[in-house]
Amino acid sequence: MIWETSQFIRDAVTLIISVVIIAPLLKLGFTKTGDSFFERPIFLITLIASIGLMAVIMLLIPVKMNKSYLAANEAYAELNRLFYAFIDIFKDYTTGKKIRIYNEQNLINHIASDKILTDGERTLRKISMRTAKSSSAVAILGVLVGFGVYLFIGAKGLLGLFGLGSLVLYCSSFMQIINGIMCVANTLGKMVEIFPQARLYFEIAETQNSMAYGEKEIDLSRFDVEFKNVSFEYPNAKEYSLKNINLTITKGEHLAVVGRNGSGKTTFIKLLCRLYDVTDGEILINGTNIKDYTKDSILKLYSVMFQDFHMFAVPLCSNISASESYDKEKLHICLENANIKDMVLAMDKKRKDLPI
């Protein structure tokens, strides 16, 4: 959006300057110098009207083209996700064994050929054809209007109304006007594609946390966590993920929650972290509802390491502690327990403040 806006401003300034430069020529154009069509003001009026019509058409074509391109791009994005899904599958060595055991080669080949190659090629061809047609239409319009401009300037030049230097100046300025109109129209057309994407960006950036937190601080010296008749149901789900859970966890206690896939173990942890609020029942910390505590005090109380972890583009100490501030001694212990202390020491860019 920033780049397109700068382009728009540059083209608009060029357009205005070019109009100022050809002002003397426009004055001559509105002055009758003979009886022929090319010497009467009607010729310049017709030319200006043609340029205006070209500007409108050039504005509508990019708008329509970018809308269709955006729709085709969405369709191709789905195929692109499918392609990278296959890439992720094939990167795993054990996947090859499963493919051979269950004879999935034909299935994969069918999906890859029909979806990724056939549909993808059709979508790309559609995008290319629309782009080619639109570009050709704009080019033809530009040639026709440019021919009219040269005809107008040439007719006035043949009458001796200005010299050779002015002829070159007027030709260049008029073509700058046409080029500026084309660029401005094309930029406005691209804005049709940019605005929906920008709207999504701002919706995400401006999304407020819907969770309501209290003002109480948790006493970290002693605590117990209690699930009291807790039930939870995901939106639009047909069954409860958790139903009437009653459980108390005290400080220093080691507890393992075991269950089959889909039994609600991860949901249990997410409720504890207040990623969701319970559907029924309540979660108590030191006998107080978890909703009454501040967000920071809950985050300081416990943290979670999910099985699907991600390394972020931040220093190793921040990845481990999930915070910019951390206890150096605890970090040291974590590195040793994870058996990566030697590897960290061998890193060329190891942090100087690491306690090792």
Coordinates of C-alpha atoms in Angstrom, one line a residue:
M1 CA 0.0 0.0 0.0
I2 CA 2.8 2.4 0.8
W3 CA 4.6 1.6 -2.4
E4 CA 1.4 2.0 -4.5
T5 CA 0.6 5.3 -2.7
S6 CA 4.1 6.7 -3.5
Q7 CA 3.7 5.6 -7.1
F8 CA 0.3 7.3 -7.3
I9 CA 1.7 10.6 -5.9
R10 CA 4.6 10.5 -8.3
D11 CA 2.4 9.8 -11.3
A12 CA -0.1 12.5 -10.3
V13 CA 2.6 15.1 -9.9
T14 CA 4.0 14.2 -13.3
L15 CA 0.5 14.4 -14.8
I16 CA 0.0 17.9 -13.3
I17 CA 3.4 19.2 -14.4
S18 CA 2.8 17.9 -18.0
V19 CA -0.6 19.6 -18.1
V20 CA 1.0 22.9 -17.1
I21 CA 3.7 22.5 -19.8
I22 CA 1.1 22.0 -22.6
A23 CA -1.1 24.9 -21.4
P24 CA 0.1 27.1 -24.3
L25 CA -0.7 24.3 -26.8
L26 CA -4.1 23.9 -25.3
K27 CA -4.7 27.6 -25.8
L28 CA -3.8 27.3 -29.4
G29 CA -6.0 24.3 -29.7
F30 CA -9.1 26.2 -28.6
T31 CA -8.3 28.9 -31.1
K32 CA -9.6 28.5 -34.6
T33 CA -6.8 28.7 -37.2
G34 CA -8.6 27.4 -40.3
D35 CA -11.7 25.7 -41.6
S36 CA -10.5 22.1 -41.6
F37 CA -11.4 19.7 -38.7
F38 CA -7.9 19.7 -37.4
E39 CA -7.7 23.5 -37.2
R40 CA -10.9 23.9 -35.2
P41 CA -11.4 23.6 -31.4
I42 CA -13.7 20.6 -31.9
F43 CA -10.6 18.5 -32.7
L44 CA -9.0 19.3 -29.4
I45 CA -12.3 18.7 -27.6
T46 CA -12.7 15.3 -29.3
L47 CA -9.1 14.5 -28.3
I48 CA -9.6 15.5 -24.7
A49 CA -12.8 13.5 -24.6
S50 CA -11.0 10.5 -26.0
I51 CA -8.3 10.8 -23.4
G52 CA -11.0 11.0 -20.7
L53 CA -12.8 7.9 -22.1
M54 CA -9.5 6.1 -22.2
A55 CA -8.8 7.1 -18.5
V56 CA -12.2 5.7 -17.5
I57 CA -11.7 2.4 -19.4
M58 CA -8.2 2.1 -18.1
L59 CA -9.5 2.5 -14.6
L60 CA -12.2 -0.1 -15.1
I61 CA -10.0 -2.7 -16.7
P62 CA -7.4 -2.9 -13.9
V63 CA -10.2 -2.9 -11.3
K64 CA -11.9 -5.8 -13.1
M65 CA -8.6 -7.5 -13.8
N66 CA -7.4 -7.3 -10.2
K67 CA -10.7 -8.6 -8.8
S68 CA -10.5 -11.6 -11.1
Y69 CA -6.8 -12.0 -10.3
L70 CA -7.6 -12.0 -6.6
A71 CA -10.3 -14.6 -7.0
A72 CA -8.0 -16.8 -9.1
N73 CA -5.1 -16.3 -6.6
E74 CA -7.3 -17.5 -3.8
A75 CA -8.1 -20.6 -5.8
Y76 CA -4.5 -21.2 -6.5
A77 CA -3.5 -20.6 -2.9
E78 CA -5.6 -23.7 -1.9
L79 CA -3.6 -25.8 -4.4
N80 CA -0.4 -24.3 -3.1
R81 CA -1.2 -25.4 0.4
L82 CA -1.9 -28.9 -0.9
F83 CA 1.5 -28.9 -2.6
Y84 CA 3.3 -27.9 0.5
A85 CA 1.3 -30.4 2.5
F86 CA 2.8 -33.1 0.3
I87 CA 6.2 -31.6 0.7
D88 CA 5.9 -31.9 4.5
I89 CA 4.7 -35.5 4.2
F90 CA 7.5 -36.6 1.9
K91 CA 10.2 -35.0 4.1
D92 CA 9.4 -37.6 6.8
Y93 CA 11.3 -40.9 6.1
T94 CA 8.8 -43.0 7.9
T95 CA 6.0 -41.8 5.6
G96 CA 7.6 -43.6 2.7
K97 CA 7.0 -46.9 4.5
K98 CA 3.4 -46.2 5.2
I99 CA 2.8 -45.2 1.6
R100 CA 4.2 -48.5 0.4
I101 CA 2.4 -50.6 3.1
Y102 CA -1.0 -49.2 2.3
N103 CA -0.4 -48.8 -1.5
E104 CA -1.1 -45.1 -1.5
Q105 CA 0.9 -44.3 -4.6
N106 CA -2.0 -44.2 -6.9
L107 CA -4.0 -42.0 -4.5
I108 CA -1.1 -39.5 -4.2
N109 CA -0.5 -39.5 -7.9
H110 CA -4.2 -38.9 -8.5
I111 CA -4.3 -35.9 -6.2
A112 CA -1.0 -34.5 -7.4
S113 CA -2.0 -34.9 -11.1
D114 CA -5.6 -33.8 -11.0
K115 CA -5.5 -31.2 -8.3
I116 CA -2.0 -29.7 -8.3
L117 CA -1.0 -30.1 -11.9
T118 CA -4.2 -30.0 -13.9
D119 CA -6.2 -27.6 -11.8
G120 CA -3.2 -25.5 -11.1
E121 CA -2.2 -25.2 -14.7
R122 CA -5.8 -24.3 -15.6
T123 CA -5.9 -21.6 -13.0
L124 CA -2.5 -20.1 -14.0
R125 CA -3.6 -20.2 -17.7
K126 CA -6.8 -18.3 -16.7
I127 CA -4.8 -15.7 -14.9
S128 CA -2.4 -15.3 -17.8
M129 CA -5.1 -15.0 -20.4
R130 CA -7.0 -12.3 -18.4
T131 CA -3.8 -10.4 -17.9
A132 CA -2.9 -10.6 -21.6
K133 CA -6.3 -9.5 -22.7
S134 CA -6.4 -6.6 -20.3
S135 CA -2.9 -5.5 -21.1
S136 CA -3.6 -5.7 -24.9
A137 CA -6.8 -3.6 -24.5
V138 CA -4.9 -0.9 -22.5
A139 CA -2.1 -0.9 -25.1
I140 CA -4.5 -0.5 -28.1
L141 CA -6.2 2.4 -26.4
G142 CA -2.9 4.0 -25.6
V143 CA -1.8 3.7 -29.3
L144 CA -5.0 5.1 -30.6
V145 CA -5.0 8.1 -28.3
G146 CA -1.3 8.6 -28.9
F147 CA -1.9 8.7 -32.6
G148 CA -4.5 11.4 -32.1
V149 CA -2.1 13.4 -29.9
Y150 CA 0.6 13.3 -32.6
L151 CA -1.9 14.2 -35.3
F152 CA -3.1 17.2 -33.3
I153 CA 0.4 18.4 -32.5
G154 CA 1.6 17.8 -36.0
A155 CA -1.3 19.7 -37.5
K156 CA -0.6 22.7 -35.4
G157 CA 3.1 22.4 -36.1
L158 CA 2.5 22.4 -39.9
L159 CA 0.6 25.6 -39.5
G160 CA 3.8 27.2 -38.1
L161 CA 2.2 28.0 -34.7
F162 CA 5.3 26.9 -32.8
G163 CA 8.9 25.9 -33.5
L164 CA 10.7 22.6 -33.6
G165 CA 11.8 22.8 -29.9
S166 CA 8.2 23.4 -28.8
L167 CA 7.1 20.5 -31.0
V168 CA 9.4 18.1 -29.2
L169 CA 8.4 19.5 -25.8
Y170 CA 4.6 19.2 -26.5
C171 CA 4.9 15.7 -27.8
S172 CA 6.9 14.6 -24.7
S173 CA 4.5 16.3 -22.4
F174 CA 1.4 14.9 -24.0
M175 CA 2.7 11.4 -23.9
Q176 CA 3.6 11.9 -20.3
I177 CA 0.0 12.9 -19.7
I178 CA -1.2 9.6 -21.3
N179 CA 1.4 7.6 -19.5
G180 CA 0.5 9.3 -16.2
I181 CA -3.2 8.6 -16.8
M182 CA -2.4 4.9 -17.5
C183 CA -0.3 4.6 -14.3
V184 CA -2.8 6.4 -12.1
A185 CA -5.6 4.2 -13.4
N186 CA -3.5 1.1 -12.9
T187 CA -2.6 2.1 -9.4
L188 CA -6.2 2.7 -8.5
G189 CA -7.0 -0.7 -9.9
K190 CA -4.4 -2.4 -7.8
M191 CA -5.9 -0.7 -4.7
V192 CA -8.9 -2.8 -5.2
E193 CA -6.7 -5.8 -4.6
I194 CA -4.8 -4.2 -1.7
F195 CA -7.7 -2.8 0.4
P196 CA -9.3 -6.2 1.2
Q197 CA -5.9 -7.6 2.3
A198 CA -5.2 -4.4 4.3
R199 CA -8.6 -4.7 5.9
L200 CA -7.8 -8.2 7.1
Y201 CA -4.4 -7.0 8.4
F202 CA -5.9 -4.2 10.4
E203 CA -8.7 -6.5 11.7
I204 CA -6.1 -8.9 13.1
A205 CA -3.8 -6.1 14.4
E206 CA -6.7 -4.3 16.1
T207 CA -8.4 -7.4 17.6
Q208 CA -8.8 -7.0 21.3
N209 CA -8.5 -9.8 23.8
S210 CA -12.1 -10.9 24.6
M211 CA -11.0 -12.4 27.9
A212 CA -11.9 -10.2 30.9
Y213 CA -9.3 -10.3 33.7
G214 CA -9.5 -9.2 37.3
E215 CA -7.2 -7.1 39.4
K216 CA -6.1 -9.6 42.0
E217 CA -2.5 -10.9 42.2
I218 CA -1.8 -14.5 42.9
D219 CA 0.2 -15.3 46.0
L220 CA 3.0 -17.4 44.4
S221 CA 4.4 -18.5 47.8
R222 CA 1.5 -20.9 48.2
F223 CA -1.3 -22.0 45.9
D224 CA -3.6 -24.7 44.8
V225 CA -5.6 -25.1 41.6
E226 CA -9.0 -26.6 41.7
F227 CA -11.3 -27.6 38.8
K228 CA -14.8 -27.5 40.2
N229 CA -17.5 -29.2 38.1
V230 CA -15.7 -27.9 34.9
S231 CA -17.3 -28.7 31.5
F232 CA -16.2 -27.3 28.2
E233 CA -17.8 -27.4 24.7
Y234 CA -16.1 -26.0 21.6
P235 CA -18.2 -23.7 19.4
N236 CA -20.5 -25.7 17.1
A237 CA -19.3 -29.0 18.6
K238 CA -21.8 -31.7 19.2
E239 CA -20.2 -33.1 22.3
Y240 CA -18.4 -31.7 25.4
S241 CA -14.7 -32.0 25.3
L242 CA -14.7 -32.1 29.1
K243 CA -17.6 -32.9 31.4
N244 CA -17.9 -32.3 35.1
I245 CA -14.2 -32.4 35.9
N246 CA -13.3 -32.2 39.6
L247 CA -9.6 -32.0 40.4
T248 CA -7.3 -30.2 42.8
I249 CA -3.5 -29.6 42.2
T250 CA -1.4 -28.4 45.1
K251 CA 2.0 -26.6 44.9
G252 CA 4.9 -29.0 44.5
E253 CA 2.7 -31.9 43.4
H254 CA 3.6 -33.9 40.3
L255 CA 0.5 -35.0 38.3
A256 CA 0.2 -36.9 35.1
V257 CA -3.0 -36.7 33.1
V258 CA -3.3 -39.7 30.8
G259 CA -5.9 -40.4 28.1
R260 CA -6.5 -41.3 24.5
N261 CA -6.4 -38.8 21.6
G262 CA -9.4 -36.4 21.8
S263 CA -10.1 -37.1 25.5
G264 CA -9.6 -33.5 26.4
K265 CA -6.0 -33.4 27.8
T266 CA -5.0 -30.4 25.7
T267 CA -8.3 -28.6 26.4
F268 CA -7.7 -29.1 30.1
I269 CA -4.4 -27.2 29.8
K270 CA -5.8 -24.5 27.6
L271 CA -8.5 -23.8 30.2
L272 CA -5.8 -23.7 32.9
C273 CA -4.0 -21.0 30.8
R274 CA -7.3 -19.2 30.1
L275 CA -6.9 -19.6 26.3
Y276 CA -10.6 -20.4 26.7
D277 CA -13.2 -19.9 29.5
V278 CA -15.1 -22.9 30.9
T279 CA -18.6 -23.5 29.6
D280 CA -19.8 -24.7 33.0
G281 CA -18.3 -24.8 36.5
E282 CA -15.2 -22.8 37.5
I283 CA -11.5 -22.9 38.0
L284 CA -10.2 -21.7 41.3
I285 CA -6.7 -20.6 42.4
N286 CA -6.3 -20.4 46.2
G287 CA -10.1 -20.6 46.3
T288 CA -10.6 -17.6 44.0
N289 CA -12.1 -17.8 40.5
I290 CA -9.3 -17.6 37.9
K291 CA -11.2 -14.8 36.1
D292 CA -10.5 -12.5 39.1
Y293 CA -6.7 -12.6 38.7
T294 CA -4.6 -10.4 36.4
K295 CA -3.2 -11.9 33.2
D296 CA 0.4 -11.3 34.2
S297 CA -0.1 -13.1 37.6
I298 CA -1.5 -16.2 35.8
L299 CA 1.4 -16.2 33.3
K300 CA 3.9 -16.0 36.1
L301 CA 2.3 -19.0 37.9
Y302 CA 2.8 -21.6 35.3
S303 CA 3.8 -22.1 31.6
V304 CA 3.1 -24.8 29.0
M305 CA 5.3 -26.7 26.5
F306 CA 3.0 -28.1 23.9
Q307 CA 4.1 -31.1 21.8
D308 CA 3.9 -29.0 18.6
F309 CA 6.6 -26.5 19.5
H310 CA 8.0 -23.7 17.3
M311 CA 11.3 -21.9 17.5
F312 CA 10.9 -18.1 17.1
A313 CA 13.3 -15.6 15.6
V314 CA 14.5 -14.5 19.1
P315 CA 17.5 -15.4 21.2
L316 CA 17.6 -18.9 22.6
C317 CA 17.1 -17.7 26.2
S318 CA 13.8 -16.0 25.1
N319 CA 12.7 -19.2 23.3
I320 CA 13.3 -21.2 26.5
S321 CA 11.7 -18.8 29.0
A322 CA 9.0 -17.4 26.6
S323 CA 9.9 -14.0 27.9
E324 CA 12.4 -11.2 27.5
S325 CA 13.2 -11.4 31.2
Y326 CA 14.3 -14.6 32.8
D327 CA 16.1 -16.2 35.7
K328 CA 19.7 -17.0 34.6
E329 CA 20.0 -19.9 37.1
K330 CA 16.8 -21.5 36.0
L331 CA 17.9 -21.1 32.3
H332 CA 21.1 -22.8 33.2
I333 CA 19.3 -25.7 34.7
C334 CA 17.0 -26.0 31.7
L335 CA 19.9 -26.2 29.3
E336 CA 21.6 -28.9 31.4
N337 CA 18.3 -30.9 31.8
A338 CA 17.7 -30.7 28.0
N339 CA 21.3 -31.9 27.4
I340 CA 22.1 -29.0 25.1
K341 CA 24.5 -27.1 27.2
D342 CA 27.6 -28.2 25.1
M343 CA 25.8 -27.3 21.9
V344 CA 24.9 -23.8 23.1
L345 CA 28.5 -23.3 24.2
A346 CA 29.7 -24.2 20.7
M347 CA 27.5 -21.6 19.0
D348 CA 29.3 -18.8 17.4
K349 CA 26.7 -16.2 18.4
K350 CA 26.0 -17.3 21.9
R351 CA 24.8 -14.6 24.2
K352 CA 27.4 -13.2 26.7
D353 CA 24.8 -13.0 29.4
L354 CA 24.1 -16.8 29.4
P355 CA 25.2 -18.2 32.8
I356 CA 27.4 -20.8 31.3

